[in-house]
Amino acid sequence: MDERQSFGQRHPVLAAVLLGSVVLAATLMTVLAITLESTPPEFSATVSSFDGLDRRAGAPPTFHVNLRVKNGNVWRHCFEPAAAVVEYDGVPLASADLGKLCVPARNVLNVPFVASGEGLGMPDQLYERLDGLRRRQERVPLAVRLTLEEKDTVKQVRPWLLRCTAMLDGRPDLPSRCLLFFLVEPGNSYYK
């Protein structure tokens, strides 16, 4: 046997097994890295301006909301037409339909929309409480609630509920991070 032969020439089967193991390990590490990075997008909301909270004006409440979606994944997220509701103390003040929403991979998307209170009323007690906070120049927390449906790669629909707290008048200027809830209908399990 020639001593100058390489390990691969002396042990071809063992060399093939080692090479296969390295390729398999690299593939598994890549799949694991992609899977671990598969997190839902990060949502936040800000109410930039509003109209119609003065009852003397007679106009319905209207809120200008900016929804910010940060997608850190290596693929895009698309959502079917979404509905948004702006609430104060659990009472809906305004609503909006957002339409289809797609966030490219590793990107941030700002989605401005206007929620209108046309057809919705505000109870007198609630109006007095909200108006009192505004007159004292105190912070008024609003809830921005969104329902989204994402179709994943196997075309399974996953309904989501987002609940964001945003301050009236845009204070603080920073958007608030939304809480994300996965909705599951009774009898259906999305995680088997």
GROMACS .gro file of C-alpha atoms in nm:
model
  192
    1MET     CA    1   0.000   0.000   0.000
    2ASP     CA    2   0.133   0.340  -0.097
    3GLU     CA    3   0.171   0.574   0.203
    4ARG     CA    4   0.111   0.880  -0.013
    5GLN     CA    5  -0.254   0.788  -0.079
    6SER     CA    6  -0.512   1.025   0.065
    7PHE     CA    7  -0.761   0.923   0.330
    8GLY     CA    8  -1.035   0.919   0.064
    9GLN     CA    9  -0.836   0.682  -0.154
   10ARG     CA   10  -0.758   0.448   0.135
   11HIS     CA   11  -1.112   0.452   0.283
   12PRO     CA   12  -1.359   0.553   0.007
   13VAL     CA   13  -1.673   0.432   0.188
   14LEU     CA   14  -1.584   0.611   0.511
   15ALA     CA   15  -1.499   0.930   0.320
   16ALA     CA   16  -1.837   0.919   0.140
   17VAL     CA   17  -2.020   0.870   0.473
   18LEU     CA   18  -1.833   1.163   0.631
   19LEU     CA   19  -1.903   1.391   0.335
   20GLY     CA   20  -2.271   1.289   0.335
   21SER     CA   21  -2.291   1.358   0.710
   22VAL     CA   22  -2.146   1.707   0.666
   23VAL     CA   23  -2.390   1.789   0.383
   24LEU     CA   24  -2.685   1.651   0.583
   25ALA     CA   25  -2.583   1.847   0.896
   26ALA     CA   26  -2.550   2.171   0.696
   27THR     CA   27  -2.893   2.116   0.540
   28LEU     CA   28  -3.053   2.046   0.878
   29MET     CA   29  -2.890   2.353   1.031
   30THR     CA   30  -3.027   2.570   0.747
   31VAL     CA   31  -3.379   2.428   0.787
   32LEU     CA   32  -3.358   2.476   1.163
   33ALA     CA   33  -3.241   2.836   1.126
   34ILE     CA   34  -3.528   2.917   0.887
   35THR     CA   35  -3.781   2.743   1.112
   36LEU     CA   36  -3.664   2.923   1.424
   37GLU     CA   37  -3.689   3.253   1.241
   38SER     CA   38  -4.050   3.180   1.146
   39THR     CA   39  -4.220   3.428   1.375
   40PRO     CA   40  -4.526   3.639   1.308
   41PRO     CA   41  -4.467   3.995   1.195
   42GLU     CA   42  -4.446   4.263   1.462
   43PHE     CA   43  -4.737   4.508   1.456
   44SER     CA   44  -4.768   4.854   1.613
   45ALA     CA   45  -5.019   5.136   1.578
   46THR     CA   46  -5.035   5.513   1.623
   47VAL     CA   47  -5.338   5.744   1.607
   48SER     CA   48  -5.192   6.044   1.427
   49SER     CA   49  -5.501   6.266   1.426
   50PHE     CA   50  -5.877   6.264   1.480
   51ASP     CA   51  -6.192   6.461   1.409
   52GLY     CA   52  -6.548   6.460   1.536
   53LEU     CA   53  -6.499   6.411   1.909
   54ASP     CA   54  -6.674   6.740   1.980
   55ARG     CA   55  -7.047   6.669   1.992
   56ARG     CA   56  -7.129   7.028   1.897
   57ALA     CA   57  -6.974   6.972   1.553
   58GLY     CA   58  -7.223   6.692   1.481
   59ALA     CA   59  -6.971   6.494   1.277
   60PRO     CA   60  -6.898   6.127   1.352
   61PRO     CA   61  -6.559   6.044   1.506
   62THR     CA   62  -6.284   5.984   1.253
   63PHE     CA   63  -5.937   5.855   1.341
   64HIS     CA   64  -5.626   5.860   1.121
   65VAL     CA   65  -5.430   5.551   1.219
   66ASN     CA   66  -5.089   5.433   1.105
   67LEU     CA   67  -5.035   5.059   1.130
   68ARG     CA   68  -4.668   4.956   1.115
   69VAL     CA   69  -4.581   4.597   1.022
   70LYS     CA   70  -4.226   4.469   1.062
   71ASN     CA   71  -4.154   4.135   0.892
   72GLY     CA   72  -3.825   3.981   1.003
   73ASN     CA   73  -3.881   3.654   0.818
   74VAL     CA   74  -3.716   3.539   0.498
   75TRP     CA   75  -4.053   3.519   0.321
   76ARG     CA   76  -4.344   3.757   0.284
   77HIS     CA   77  -4.666   3.754   0.486
   78CYS     CA   78  -4.997   3.822   0.309
   79PHE     CA   79  -5.329   3.886   0.477
   80GLU     CA   80  -5.679   3.876   0.332
   81PRO     CA   81  -5.900   4.184   0.368
   82ALA     CA   82  -5.882   4.299   0.726
   83ALA     CA   83  -6.119   4.491   0.948
   84ALA     CA   84  -6.008   4.749   1.203
   85VAL     CA   85  -6.200   4.898   1.496
   86VAL     CA   86  -6.099   5.192   1.716
   87GLU     CA   87  -6.240   5.160   2.069
   88TYR     CA   88  -6.246   5.360   2.388
   89ASP     CA   89  -6.309   5.170   2.710
   90GLY     CA   90  -6.437   4.870   2.511
   91VAL     CA   91  -6.689   5.070   2.307
   92PRO     CA   92  -6.637   5.085   1.927
   93LEU     CA   93  -6.603   5.445   1.808
   94ALA     CA   94  -6.497   5.391   1.445
   95SER     CA   95  -6.419   5.117   1.196
   96ALA     CA   96  -6.235   5.066   0.868
   97ASP     CA   97  -6.174   4.801   0.605
   98LEU     CA   98  -5.806   4.770   0.513
   99GLY     CA   99  -5.813   4.542   0.210
  100LYS     CA  100  -5.539   4.293   0.123
  101LEU     CA  101  -5.207   4.349   0.294
  102CYS     CA  102  -4.870   4.196   0.194
  103VAL     CA  103  -4.546   4.259   0.383
  104PRO     CA  104  -4.229   4.174   0.185
  105ALA     CA  105  -3.958   3.959   0.343
  106ARG     CA  106  -3.729   4.141   0.587
  107ASN     CA  107  -3.914   4.467   0.540
  108VAL     CA  108  -4.125   4.724   0.724
  109LEU     CA  109  -4.458   4.842   0.585
  110ASN     CA  110  -4.657   5.145   0.702
  111VAL     CA  111  -5.030   5.119   0.637
  112PRO     CA  112  -5.218   5.444   0.700
  113PHE     CA  113  -5.595   5.416   0.719
  114VAL     CA  114  -5.894   5.621   0.830
  115ALA     CA  115  -6.150   5.469   1.067
  116SER     CA  116  -6.489   5.638   1.061
  117GLY     CA  117  -6.763   5.629   1.323
  118GLU     CA  118  -7.040   5.674   1.068
  119GLY     CA  119  -7.344   5.488   1.203
  120LEU     CA  120  -7.188   5.427   1.545
  121GLY     CA  121  -7.293   5.618   1.852
  122MET     CA  122  -7.113   5.706   2.174
  123PRO     CA  123  -7.295   5.674   2.508
  124ASP     CA  124  -7.319   6.003   2.701
  125GLN     CA  125  -7.123   5.871   3.002
  126LEU     CA  126  -6.840   5.756   2.781
  127TYR     CA  127  -6.833   6.087   2.594
  128GLU     CA  128  -6.819   6.281   2.924
  129ARG     CA  129  -6.529   6.067   3.051
  130LEU     CA  130  -6.332   6.102   2.726
  131ASP     CA  131  -6.403   6.473   2.702
  132GLY     CA  132  -6.301   6.525   3.066
  133LEU     CA  133  -5.964   6.358   3.005
  134ARG     CA  134  -5.905   6.573   2.698
  135ARG     CA  135  -5.997   6.898   2.878
  136ARG     CA  136  -5.751   6.813   3.157
  137GLN     CA  137  -5.495   6.732   2.884
  138GLU     CA  138  -5.454   6.378   3.017
  139ARG     CA  139  -5.359   6.086   2.801
  140VAL     CA  140  -5.654   5.910   2.638
  141PRO     CA  141  -5.582   5.544   2.560
  142LEU     CA  142  -5.761   5.400   2.261
  143ALA     CA  143  -5.763   5.038   2.153
  144VAL     CA  144  -5.706   4.960   1.785
  145ARG     CA  145  -5.833   4.610   1.718
  146LEU     CA  146  -5.769   4.432   1.387
  147THR     CA  147  -5.877   4.097   1.253
  148LEU     CA  148  -5.652   3.944   0.987
  149GLU     CA  149  -5.647   3.615   0.800
  150GLU     CA  150  -5.313   3.488   0.677
  151LYS     CA  151  -5.284   3.214   0.419
  152ASP     CA  152  -4.966   3.019   0.478
  153THR     CA  153  -4.765   2.825   0.221
  154VAL     CA  154  -5.006   2.529   0.227
  155LYS     CA  155  -5.303   2.767   0.183
  156GLN     CA  156  -5.431   2.706   0.534
  157VAL     CA  157  -5.609   3.013   0.668
  158ARG     CA  158  -5.492   3.133   1.009
  159PRO     CA  159  -5.719   3.397   1.166
  160TRP     CA  160  -5.545   3.651   1.390
  161LEU     CA  161  -5.665   3.918   1.629
  162LEU     CA  162  -5.442   4.217   1.703
  163ARG     CA  163  -5.503   4.451   1.993
  164CYS     CA  164  -5.298   4.770   2.007
  165THR     CA  165  -5.310   5.054   2.258
  166ALA     CA  166  -5.264   5.394   2.097
  167MET     CA  167  -5.287   5.735   2.259
  168LEU     CA  168  -5.521   5.999   2.128
  169ASP     CA  169  -5.332   6.298   1.982
  170GLY     CA  170  -5.044   6.062   1.904
  171ARG     CA  171  -4.894   6.094   2.254
  172PRO     CA  172  -4.655   5.933   2.304
  173ASP     CA  173  -4.516   5.972   1.952
  174LEU     CA  174  -4.383   5.618   1.957
  175PRO     CA  175  -4.618   5.349   1.826
  176SER     CA  176  -4.736   5.088   2.070
  177ARG     CA  177  -4.662   4.725   2.003
  178CYS     CA  178  -4.972   4.516   1.941
  179LEU     CA  179  -5.065   4.196   2.116
  180LEU     CA  180  -5.124   3.909   1.874
  181PHE     CA  181  -5.376   3.632   1.933
  182PHE     CA  182  -5.422   3.328   1.709
  183LEU     CA  183  -5.792   3.247   1.680
  184VAL     CA  184  -5.897   2.884   1.677
  185GLU     CA  185  -6.251   2.777   1.605
  186PRO     CA  186  -6.398   2.504   1.828
  187GLY     CA  187  -6.326   2.162   1.680
  188ASN     CA  188  -6.044   2.290   1.458
  189SER     CA  189  -5.684   2.256   1.558
  190TYR     CA  190  -5.430   2.455   1.363
  191TYR     CA  191  -5.143   2.301   1.556
  192LYS     CA  192  -5.140   1.922   1.523
   0.00000   0.00000   0.00000
